[in-house]
Amino acid sequence: LISKIGLIGCGTVGSGLLELLEKRADYIAGKYGVSFRLLFTTDAAKGTAFSKDGLNPRALLEILEKGGSIDASPKNTPNDLASLLEEAKPDIICEAAPTNYKTGEPGMGIITATLARGVNVVTCSKGALALDMAGLKGLAASKGVSLRFESSVMSGTPLISLVRGPMAGCEISKAEGILNGTTNFILTKMESGMDYSEALAEATRLGYAEADPTGDVEGFDAAVKVCILSAEFFGTPMRLEDVRRTGITGVTSEDIKRAAAGGGRIKLIAGVKKEGDSVTGYVSPETVGLDNPLASAPGATNAINITTDNLGVVTITGPGAGKMETAQGLLSDMLNVARGQL
Amino acid sequence: LISKIGLIGCGTVGSGLLELLEKRADYIAGKYGVSFRLLFTTDAAKGTAFSKDGLNPRALLEILEKGGSIDASPKNTPNDLASLLEEAKPDIICEAAPTNYKTGEPGMGIITATLARGVNVVTCSKGALALDMAGLKGLAASKGVSLRFESSVMSGTPLISLVRGPMAGCEISKAEGILNGTTNFILTKMESGMDYSEALAEATRLGYAEADPTGDVEGFDAAVKVCILSAEFFGTPMRLEDVRRTGITGVTSEDIKRAAAGGGRIKLIAGVKKEGDSVTGYVSPETVGLDNPLASAPGATNAINITTDNLGVVTITGPGAGKMETAQGLLSDMLNVARGQL
């Protein structure tokens, strides 16, 4: 089975996907019977490459590593999305552009235009999903195509597709856990003796935190994921401002020590729960006991407790961030679209 | 979508499935668009009930709760499997008969006969799967039908289908964890001060351990699951006697205290790993640190660390036993067969 794909956005995550497409092609073909053919890749800053015969991921990576433009195609190569979709007729668009929580762009425009043309979409763009998952899912359904977004929450650690497939038949009443790697890294460093500002500096130095860390440390990133989970698990749209939100900037070393003395750990807990017809979302630092699986998720690890009717609590723990980890989430979605999975 | 099913075995797990089919029918129809119609149920000890219009799960449960025979059908009702398959033409057979690790029966015969007739099979029978998964999968493939067995390991906590679908693209090198609820219950009780024999007595009293606890406490049950995982994850058949196996009968209260003093917990760790072309399986009591997610799985909870290329270690924690939990594993498999999932 050959699956024709287009990649939009070749920053960190997009490059990770190109690496997987190159290094894991034989494994994927052997194990899943799927060969991905990359027809185009386009990036707002780095240009557009297009080939009907398929692009070579390694050649693209070499250009990207040198910081060059991938715009190496003939003059008449289409470089707007509509023309690319028209010319390439891809089976799947993989959308990995940076995301804006307020506008949902550029993901919103890209995903909408792609679904509208009847093309499957795999995306990690939190912003668009948090803003209007119902609209995007409705569009996908009306066109009979898939919209998948495993890597939008907990990077490639399965959560969305875990609940859709392997947990089918379970009704979820609550899902709460550690959904932001940066703050969990900072809190873990504080347990080993750093104060908040030292731990934040370390997170910035290692690339976990951005120059402006507000989105992570004030809990916005976790809250966006709560909006996604509310829409996905309960079919209930939730606006970012409706998530009760406290970040970690007020957590002190004394708080960390007090929690440890009581046999616990402070974690930034993000969750969504349904009680009757009411769905609420929340993000706040909480002390969790060591018997809670969330306690044993260190550093950039994420973990979530999923409370169900038939299985009690199921917990999944795994990476919450990272180039290859997020790319793996896109890859699993692409494989599942190619294989006709829900 | 109406999916016609036959249930083989209505002991504890089979009754649990009947409960789910009754109580969750509306939820399942609404959420997944699937209505299961139970055409027959047959049990070696309790007889056979068959109706082309569909049996009422509640009525069956009432008979079973009173310990009665379900053999309430007209005289000419077929009661052997071949006739039932011929008459009922089910889409899915759900096989929940007791399992024998040495012979694989009665599961082996039931599963083989059903697949051979081109009917999908959902089963929790560890014995047959551990003995010849390759043969059974080959038969299913040759007939173009599904063979699913989520609840054979960790009851309904997703593992098999988690790796097949949501983790597609990941290559697994190792999977190890707590795969037997009874021994984990005993070890947890020993942490709270009981000695081994007291904890075993408590496990027996509460129904976690059988009258003859050998299968659990000597690690046979965990080893059977290791055989299943070797075949499923690595395509490598493994015989029960090839699993390096130590049970928990030699674990003393002193061992438990020594582990706790060192900041750890003793768990019966069952695993399978691939190094080069070599796949090895093992079951033995080991001390795990509190930073290992396996440490925070108490009582009958199971947990497994799945080591992969693209995601590092992913851990799933959830119930490892139980009537409704195992039934939920069968239900998710049935829903995924009905929806054409892999």
XYZ file of C-alpha atoms in Angstrom:
684
model
C 0.000 0.000 0.000
C 1.444 3.322 -1.078
C 0.198 6.317 0.860
C 0.897 9.719 -0.684
C 1.611 12.410 1.851
C 2.291 16.130 2.050
C 4.115 17.649 5.007
C 3.291 21.185 6.114
C 5.840 22.691 8.469
C 9.385 21.415 8.614
C 10.649 22.837 11.848
C 11.702 20.575 14.698
C 8.769 18.162 14.583
C 8.547 18.124 10.782
C 12.264 17.302 10.611
C 11.705 14.515 13.127
C 9.034 13.057 10.871
C 11.386 13.261 7.874
C 13.933 11.303 9.931
C 11.400 8.608 10.760
C 10.251 8.417 7.127
C 13.856 7.823 6.111
C 15.180 5.578 8.869
C 12.049 3.522 9.516
C 10.772 3.083 5.947
C 11.844 -0.567 5.680
C 10.532 -1.443 9.127
C 7.189 0.204 8.397
C 6.819 -1.454 5.008
C 7.704 -4.847 6.471
C 5.573 -4.632 9.575
C 2.545 -2.671 8.355
C 2.679 -3.067 4.591
C 2.604 0.705 4.138
C 5.012 2.818 2.078
C 4.738 6.556 2.509
C 5.576 8.660 -0.554
C 6.318 12.263 0.345
C 5.044 14.353 -2.562
C 5.605 17.770 -1.120
C 6.729 19.663 1.908
C 6.084 23.309 2.483
C 7.134 25.640 5.264
C 6.306 29.318 5.711
C 9.972 30.163 6.310
C 11.828 27.494 4.353
C 9.985 27.258 1.056
C 8.344 24.439 -0.845
C 9.645 21.257 -2.405
C 7.405 19.148 -4.651
C 7.929 16.045 -6.715
C 5.338 13.751 -8.237
C 7.850 10.887 -7.964
C 8.387 11.491 -4.273
C 10.932 13.558 -2.381
C 13.964 12.095 -0.647
C 13.645 12.794 3.109
C 17.422 12.538 3.601
C 18.135 15.178 0.936
C 15.576 17.504 2.558
C 17.088 16.952 5.996
C 20.541 17.840 4.713
C 19.282 21.133 3.327
C 17.349 21.870 6.536
C 20.343 21.056 8.751
C 22.384 23.663 6.852
C 19.568 26.167 7.379
C 18.890 26.423 3.675
C 15.718 26.869 1.672
C 14.112 23.707 0.384
C 12.812 25.752 -2.575
C 14.887 23.737 -5.029
C 12.068 22.940 -7.401
C 11.510 24.166 -10.953
C 10.066 27.665 -11.460
C 6.537 26.519 -12.111
C 6.234 24.450 -8.925
C 3.021 25.281 -7.085
C 3.675 26.719 -3.662
C 0.267 27.571 -2.302
C -1.714 24.914 -0.469
C -4.636 24.768 -2.913
C -2.330 24.210 -5.889
C -0.244 21.665 -3.992
C -3.346 19.671 -3.054
C -4.610 19.907 -6.635
C -1.323 18.855 -8.228
C -0.168 16.261 -5.709
C -3.521 14.702 -4.798
C -2.143 13.444 -1.485
C -3.909 10.844 0.662
C -2.820 12.477 3.910
C -1.634 15.926 4.918
C 0.612 15.996 7.948
C 0.326 19.418 9.552
C 3.203 20.332 11.865
C 3.335 24.132 11.666
C 3.784 26.174 14.871
C 0.525 26.783 16.671
C -1.097 29.918 18.066
C -3.483 29.327 20.971
C -5.475 32.494 20.381
C -6.119 32.314 16.656
C -5.527 28.604 16.028
C -3.541 29.667 12.971
C -1.958 28.689 10.726
C -3.298 25.230 11.586
C -6.954 26.251 11.400
C -6.670 27.490 7.825
C -4.531 24.590 6.670
C -6.657 21.890 8.297
C -9.923 23.431 7.090
C -8.737 23.837 3.503
C -7.365 20.308 3.431
C -10.413 18.600 4.919
C -12.644 20.654 2.622
C -10.885 19.079 -0.349
C -11.575 15.609 1.048
C -8.042 14.891 2.180
C -7.215 13.181 5.507
C -5.412 15.311 8.083
C -2.930 14.367 10.777
C -1.912 17.277 12.982
C -0.167 18.232 16.199
C -1.586 21.794 16.191
C -3.095 22.272 19.626
C -4.448 25.741 18.900
C -6.856 24.855 16.118
C -8.137 21.748 17.900
C -8.729 23.582 21.169
C -10.583 26.380 19.379
C -12.968 24.362 17.243
C -12.649 20.615 17.345
C -16.371 20.161 16.770
C -16.238 22.235 13.592
C -13.173 20.437 12.284
C -14.539 16.985 13.125
C -17.843 17.881 11.506
C -16.071 18.964 8.337
C -14.013 15.759 8.282
C -17.131 13.644 8.778
C -19.022 15.490 6.037
C -16.178 14.734 3.624
C -15.727 11.151 4.828
C -12.097 11.655 5.793
C -10.062 11.322 8.988
C -8.796 13.975 11.364
C -6.250 12.593 13.828
C -4.199 14.416 16.454
C -2.524 11.932 18.774
C 0.571 14.103 19.214
C -1.346 17.209 20.282
C -1.477 15.863 23.860
C 1.428 13.982 25.536
C 3.389 14.051 22.244
C 3.463 10.502 20.838
C 2.366 8.791 24.050
C -0.991 7.313 23.079
C -4.050 8.858 24.670
C -6.546 9.954 22.006
C -6.335 6.749 19.977
C -5.978 4.640 23.146
C -9.429 5.739 24.238
C -10.971 5.535 20.753
C -9.836 1.995 19.998
C -8.371 -0.205 22.733
C -10.655 1.263 25.420
C -13.793 1.192 23.275
C -16.832 0.433 25.421
C -15.484 2.302 28.456
C -17.227 5.476 29.504
C -14.858 8.089 30.872
C -15.858 10.277 33.796
C -12.516 11.970 34.454
C -9.051 12.299 32.956
C -6.362 14.116 34.881
C -2.626 14.116 34.896
C 0.627 15.772 33.991
C 0.188 17.226 30.518
C 3.062 19.711 30.330
C 6.642 18.477 30.205
C 8.362 21.797 30.906
C 6.656 22.455 34.232
C 7.142 18.847 35.296
C 10.836 19.206 34.499
C 11.021 22.376 36.614
C 9.163 20.777 39.540
C 11.436 17.722 39.366
C 14.524 19.955 39.449
C 13.095 21.796 42.452
C 12.822 18.439 44.255
C 16.560 18.017 43.843
C 17.214 21.340 45.567
C 16.993 24.119 42.950
C 14.701 27.051 43.592
C 12.086 28.001 41.001
C 14.223 30.513 39.080
C 17.244 28.182 38.937
C 15.059 25.343 37.690
C 13.444 27.593 35.076
C 16.884 28.735 33.888
C 17.964 25.101 33.567
C 14.805 24.277 31.593
C 15.477 27.219 29.275
C 19.146 26.233 28.831
C 18.172 22.675 27.863
C 15.502 23.848 25.431
C 12.521 22.619 27.461
C 11.295 26.158 28.120
C 10.919 28.888 25.535
C 12.445 32.364 25.866
C 9.041 33.513 27.104
C 7.997 30.645 29.372
C 4.552 32.076 30.180
C 2.647 29.530 28.102
C 4.102 26.660 30.116
C 4.603 28.021 33.632
C 1.247 29.799 33.827
C -0.512 26.606 32.751
C -1.827 27.819 29.377
C -0.327 24.897 27.463
C -1.850 22.367 29.863
C -5.170 24.244 29.703
C -5.218 24.047 25.895
C -4.817 20.285 26.192
C -7.683 20.213 28.688
C -9.854 21.920 26.047
C -8.863 19.244 23.521
C -9.664 16.424 25.955
C -13.018 17.966 26.873
C -14.012 18.040 23.212
C -12.608 14.586 22.449
C -13.776 12.638 25.501
C -17.047 14.412 26.334
C -17.956 16.153 23.091
C -18.069 19.345 25.138
C -16.342 22.425 23.704
C -14.402 24.322 26.366
C -12.806 27.734 25.929
C -9.305 28.349 27.246
C -10.643 31.011 29.612
C -13.140 28.534 31.047
C -10.370 26.300 32.382
C -9.742 27.101 36.068
C -5.995 27.706 35.849
C -3.122 28.213 38.273
C 0.481 27.889 37.067
C 3.614 26.917 38.983
C 5.163 30.375 39.435
C 3.924 30.493 43.015
C 5.361 27.092 43.975
C 8.243 27.508 46.429
C 11.027 25.215 47.532
C 9.304 25.128 50.915
C 6.131 23.795 49.273
C 8.168 21.053 47.606
C 9.848 20.115 50.893
C 6.560 20.120 52.779
C 5.032 17.774 50.177
C 8.053 15.460 50.374
C 7.901 15.406 54.173
C 4.286 14.274 53.886
C 5.199 11.523 51.443
C 4.118 13.338 48.310
C 5.211 15.325 45.293
C 3.895 18.557 43.808
C 2.732 18.119 40.222
C 0.930 20.497 37.876
C -2.302 18.546 37.534
C -4.467 19.223 34.483
C -7.805 17.558 34.181
C -11.302 17.434 32.859
C -14.228 15.727 34.542
C -17.899 15.159 33.910
C -20.439 15.250 36.718
C -24.005 14.896 35.534
C -24.222 17.116 32.469
C -21.512 19.441 33.719
C -17.953 19.243 32.380
C -15.215 21.187 34.147
C -11.550 21.701 33.341
C -8.753 22.673 35.686
C -5.001 23.164 35.909
C -3.260 23.641 39.240
C -0.289 22.498 41.322
C -1.353 19.695 43.632
C 0.344 17.344 46.034
C 0.014 13.753 44.879
C 0.861 10.757 47.047
C 3.591 8.320 46.021
C 0.957 5.619 45.540
C -0.511 7.696 42.707
C 1.076 6.647 39.379
C 1.308 10.357 38.488
C 3.947 10.740 41.223
C 6.416 8.528 39.375
C 6.501 10.645 36.198
C 9.755 12.609 36.413
C 11.212 15.357 34.201
C 9.509 15.845 30.850
C 7.481 12.663 31.309
C 3.704 12.994 31.122
C 1.111 10.718 32.709
C -2.653 10.659 32.888
C -5.159 8.816 35.046
C -8.246 7.926 33.027
C -11.232 7.128 35.263
C -13.738 4.797 33.619
C -16.813 2.754 34.404
C -15.610 -0.706 33.448
C -11.876 -0.502 34.148
C -11.631 1.801 37.140
C -8.520 3.933 36.652
C -6.154 3.270 33.759
C -2.908 5.235 33.690
C -0.640 5.818 30.742
C 2.815 7.274 31.268
C 5.321 8.266 28.608
C 7.190 11.128 26.999
C 5.295 14.416 26.972
C 7.505 16.292 24.563
C 10.403 15.874 22.201
C 11.135 16.013 18.502
C 11.106 12.288 17.745
C 8.371 11.551 20.283
C 5.997 14.059 18.697
C 6.964 12.845 15.229
C 6.095 9.296 16.347
C 2.611 10.527 17.242
C 2.224 11.876 13.705
C 3.594 8.631 12.276
C 1.175 6.418 14.214
C -1.706 8.603 13.048
C -0.498 8.397 9.435
C -0.222 4.605 9.681
C -3.678 4.376 11.195
C -5.210 6.575 8.514
C -3.461 4.523 5.818
C -4.806 1.315 7.376
C -8.354 2.657 7.672
C -8.386 2.778 11.472
C -10.767 4.999 13.415
C -24.701 -1.823 12.559
C -25.956 -5.097 14.050
C -23.261 -7.552 15.029
C -24.389 -11.120 15.685
C -22.497 -12.837 18.439
C -22.205 -16.187 20.160
C -20.825 -16.535 23.670
C -18.982 -19.669 24.675
C -18.497 -20.058 28.410
C -20.755 -18.301 30.872
C -18.835 -18.554 34.092
C -17.621 -15.433 35.853
C -16.239 -13.601 32.817
C -19.036 -14.686 30.498
C -21.588 -13.441 33.032
C -19.698 -10.150 33.208
C -20.008 -9.803 29.467
C -23.741 -10.530 29.658
C -24.012 -7.724 32.230
C -22.192 -5.288 29.946
C -24.328 -6.317 26.967
C -27.405 -5.543 29.006
C -26.424 -2.432 30.940
C -24.284 -0.755 28.280
C -26.315 -1.528 25.166
C -27.714 2.002 24.786
C -24.349 3.657 25.452
C -22.617 1.397 22.929
C -25.262 1.937 20.263
C -25.137 5.701 20.780
C -21.384 6.099 20.938
C -20.194 3.455 18.490
C -23.239 2.759 16.351
C -23.015 -0.955 17.128
C -25.789 -3.205 18.440
C -24.767 -6.673 19.547
C -27.326 -9.409 19.090
C -26.578 -12.467 21.197
C -27.735 -15.464 19.176
C -26.484 -18.207 21.428
C -24.554 -18.952 24.524
C -23.183 -22.341 25.404
C -21.361 -23.595 28.453
C -19.977 -27.073 29.121
C -21.651 -27.171 32.539
C -24.678 -24.939 32.094
C -26.118 -25.940 28.757
C -26.996 -24.046 25.605
C -29.447 -21.299 24.806
C -30.125 -20.276 21.215
C -32.486 -17.862 19.565
C -32.422 -16.510 16.039
C -34.141 -13.362 17.300
C -31.534 -12.773 19.968
C -31.340 -13.830 23.599
C -32.079 -11.522 26.509
C -28.888 -11.139 28.577
C -30.885 -10.221 31.698
C -32.977 -13.389 31.507
C -29.836 -15.490 31.111
C -28.196 -13.762 34.062
C -31.185 -14.468 36.268
C -30.999 -18.163 35.450
C -27.227 -18.208 35.999
C -27.482 -16.391 39.325
C -29.813 -19.095 40.585
C -27.302 -21.710 39.429
C -29.725 -23.127 36.898
C -29.244 -24.597 33.445
C -29.703 -22.189 30.554
C -30.898 -25.147 28.473
C -34.374 -23.697 28.140
C -34.568 -24.006 24.386
C -36.804 -26.251 22.286
C -35.810 -29.891 21.912
C -34.289 -29.510 18.478
C -31.927 -26.691 19.455
C -28.418 -27.399 18.206
C -25.940 -27.682 21.063
C -22.669 -28.590 19.431
C -20.432 -25.820 18.156
C -20.529 -26.793 14.484
C -24.340 -26.799 14.434
C -24.536 -23.544 16.381
C -22.185 -21.820 13.937
C -24.136 -23.260 11.019
C -27.538 -22.258 12.374
C -26.680 -18.895 13.916
C -24.133 -17.641 11.381
C -22.601 -15.288 13.965
C -20.217 -12.484 13.050
C -18.155 -12.937 16.202
C -17.621 -15.737 18.681
C -16.639 -14.609 22.135
C -14.737 -17.429 23.803
C -14.582 -17.222 27.596
C -14.288 -20.840 28.686
C -11.805 -21.794 31.442
C -8.301 -22.318 30.090
C -5.781 -25.109 30.548
C -2.139 -24.058 30.174
C -0.903 -27.512 29.215
C -3.413 -28.509 26.555
C -4.788 -25.102 25.582
C -8.236 -26.695 25.700
C -11.092 -26.190 25.386
C -10.083 -22.856 23.810
C -7.833 -24.382 21.189
C -10.578 -26.563 19.745
C -13.221 -23.847 19.922
C -11.050 -21.124 18.407
C -9.739 -23.375 15.649
C -13.177 -24.645 14.661
C -14.603 -21.121 14.670
C -11.817 -19.503 12.655
C -11.901 -22.431 10.214
C -15.522 -21.539 9.463
C -14.493 -17.966 8.708
C -15.929 -16.450 11.877
C -14.115 -13.756 13.896
C -12.926 -14.778 17.356
C -12.503 -12.742 20.526
C -11.005 -14.716 23.397
C -9.453 -14.459 26.841
C -8.080 -18.027 26.756
C -4.428 -17.714 27.663
C -3.661 -21.391 27.221
C -4.456 -21.707 23.528
C -2.736 -18.423 22.649
C 0.425 -19.297 24.557
C 0.584 -22.719 22.935
C 0.123 -21.772 19.293
C -0.546 -18.145 18.518
C 1.249 -18.422 15.182
C -0.977 -21.274 14.091
C -4.151 -19.525 15.202
C -3.145 -16.201 13.631
C -2.221 -17.998 10.412
C -5.619 -19.675 10.317
C -7.392 -16.368 10.959
C -5.391 -14.669 8.203
C -6.070 -17.459 5.722
C -9.794 -17.041 6.357
C -9.661 -13.245 6.352
C -11.082 -12.927 9.850
C -9.912 -11.397 13.130
C -8.495 -13.045 16.209
C -8.361 -10.668 19.164
C -7.335 -11.364 22.762
C -6.935 -8.089 24.655
C -8.188 -9.574 27.929
C -5.730 -12.476 27.929
C -3.076 -10.196 29.463
C -3.844 -7.519 32.119
C -7.580 -8.258 31.794
C -9.223 -5.293 30.026
C -6.323 -2.890 30.511
C -5.216 -2.262 26.931
C -1.875 -3.712 25.908
C -2.229 -5.878 22.792
C -4.378 -3.400 20.877
C -2.462 -0.431 22.343
C 0.679 -1.647 20.603
C -1.104 -2.681 17.386
C -2.891 0.618 16.822
C -1.989 3.704 18.852
C 1.693 2.759 19.029
C 1.984 1.765 15.356
C 5.405 2.680 14.020
C 7.172 1.965 17.304
C 9.540 -0.972 17.467
C 9.492 -2.730 20.821
C 12.679 -4.109 22.334
C 11.379 -5.038 25.761
C 8.127 -5.287 27.702
C 8.212 -6.065 31.397
C 5.928 -5.527 34.295
C 3.454 -6.887 36.776
C 1.238 -9.338 34.910
C -0.324 -11.332 37.738
C -2.789 -9.694 40.081
C -2.857 -12.392 42.763
C 0.872 -12.295 43.506
C 0.871 -8.506 43.444
C -1.972 -8.547 45.950
C 0.007 -10.922 48.212
C 3.200 -8.822 47.956
C 1.215 -5.653 48.723
C -0.319 -7.307 51.813
C 3.158 -8.377 52.930
C 4.242 -4.724 52.778
C 1.541 -3.924 55.288
C 2.948 -6.479 57.736
C 1.460 -9.892 56.900
C 3.796 -12.810 56.323
C 3.532 -14.830 53.126
C 1.109 -17.458 54.431
C -1.200 -14.863 56.004
C -1.237 -12.851 52.778
C -1.937 -15.958 50.726
C -4.806 -16.886 53.052
C -6.237 -13.386 52.655
C -5.936 -13.623 48.856
C -7.735 -16.982 48.925
C -10.447 -15.658 51.218
C -11.123 -12.715 48.888
C -11.169 -14.903 45.790
C -7.955 -13.572 44.266
C -6.193 -16.897 44.719
C -7.577 -20.281 43.759
C -7.760 -23.263 46.129
C -4.532 -24.477 44.546
C -2.546 -21.257 44.166
C 0.418 -22.861 42.378
C -0.367 -21.327 38.987
C -0.139 -17.820 40.418
C 2.461 -18.015 43.190
C 4.950 -20.117 41.224
C 4.760 -17.678 38.328
C 3.119 -19.980 35.763
C 0.288 -17.553 35.007
C 2.726 -14.683 34.436
C 4.919 -16.967 32.320
C 1.975 -17.897 30.090
C 1.420 -14.180 29.468
C 5.109 -13.796 28.638
C 4.649 -16.490 25.959
C 1.698 -14.545 24.530
C 3.668 -11.287 24.463
C 6.678 -12.949 22.843
C 4.485 -14.229 20.030
C 2.520 -10.984 19.695
C 5.324 -8.418 19.944
C 8.225 -10.320 18.404
C 6.545 -13.048 16.358
C 8.658 -15.487 18.362
C 6.915 -18.560 19.771
C 8.055 -19.313 23.313
C 7.205 -22.437 25.279
C 6.172 -22.157 28.925
C 9.206 -24.198 29.975
C 11.509 -21.773 28.147
C 10.493 -18.868 30.388
C 13.059 -18.478 33.205
C 10.696 -18.608 36.151
C 10.841 -17.973 39.890
C 7.660 -17.482 41.901
C 7.067 -15.580 45.121
C 6.953 -18.513 47.560
C 10.518 -17.766 48.668
C 9.874 -14.058 49.334
C 10.050 -13.356 53.082
C 8.841 -10.470 55.202
C 12.518 -9.651 55.726
C 13.018 -9.307 51.953
C 10.064 -6.916 51.809
C 11.451 -4.833 54.707
C 14.952 -4.758 53.239
C 13.541 -3.495 49.908
C 11.485 -0.822 51.674
C 14.525 0.303 53.692
C 16.374 0.775 50.404
C 13.506 2.798 48.950
C 12.017 0.041 46.854
C 9.297 -2.563 46.568
C 9.431 -6.221 45.643
C 7.308 -7.009 42.609
C 6.932 -10.198 40.582
C 8.384 -8.917 37.307
C 7.465 -10.729 34.105
C 9.066 -9.713 30.871
C 10.174 -10.487 27.370
C 13.036 -8.806 25.571
C 14.731 -8.974 22.213
C 18.476 -8.600 21.866
C 19.700 -9.113 18.331
C 17.792 -12.146 17.079
C 17.420 -13.583 20.545
C 14.167 -13.288 22.489
C 14.132 -14.222 26.167
C 11.318 -14.423 28.682
C 11.529 -14.278 32.459
C 9.452 -14.123 35.625
C 11.025 -13.385 39.013
C 10.626 -11.278 42.145
C 12.685 -8.116 41.810
C 13.152 -4.945 43.807
C 11.949 -1.909 41.863
C 12.672 1.670 42.889
C 9.855 4.058 43.710
C 10.738 6.107 40.604
C 9.735 3.113 38.487
C 6.029 3.364 37.549
C 5.735 -0.364 38.284
C 6.274 0.427 41.972
C 3.005 2.340 42.210
C 0.804 -0.570 41.102
C -0.768 -1.927 44.295
C -2.981 -4.933 44.965
C -4.454 -6.610 41.904
C -3.307 -3.746 39.674
C -1.071 -4.653 36.741
C 1.424 -2.413 34.976
C 3.884 -2.843 32.133
C 6.844 -0.833 30.891
C 7.061 -1.012 27.099
C 10.508 -0.044 25.816
C 10.455 1.337 22.282
C 12.681 3.074 19.757
C 10.692 6.244 19.157
C 8.959 6.788 22.500
C 11.438 5.487 25.040
C 9.459 3.778 27.782
C 5.662 3.908 27.785
C 3.884 2.480 30.834
C 0.295 1.413 31.098
C -1.215 0.680 34.488
C -4.670 -0.671 35.203
C -6.668 -3.564 36.579
C -5.041 -6.955 36.061
C -7.998 -9.121 36.927
C -11.675 -9.006 37.729
C -14.968 -10.100 36.251
C -16.082 -6.783 34.726
C -12.534 -5.734 33.799
C -11.931 -8.908 31.812
C -15.390 -8.622 30.252
C -14.507 -5.065 29.204
C -11.478 -6.469 27.351
C -13.774 -8.816 25.457
C -16.195 -5.968 24.770
C -13.528 -3.666 23.339
C -12.323 -6.477 21.095
C -15.889 -7.150 19.934
C -16.430 -3.456 19.187
C -13.155 -3.279 17.301
C -13.965 -6.359 15.235
C -17.415 -4.956 14.473
C -15.845 -1.649 13.383
C -13.226 -3.349 11.199
C -10.276 -2.368 13.367
C -6.989 -4.273 13.243
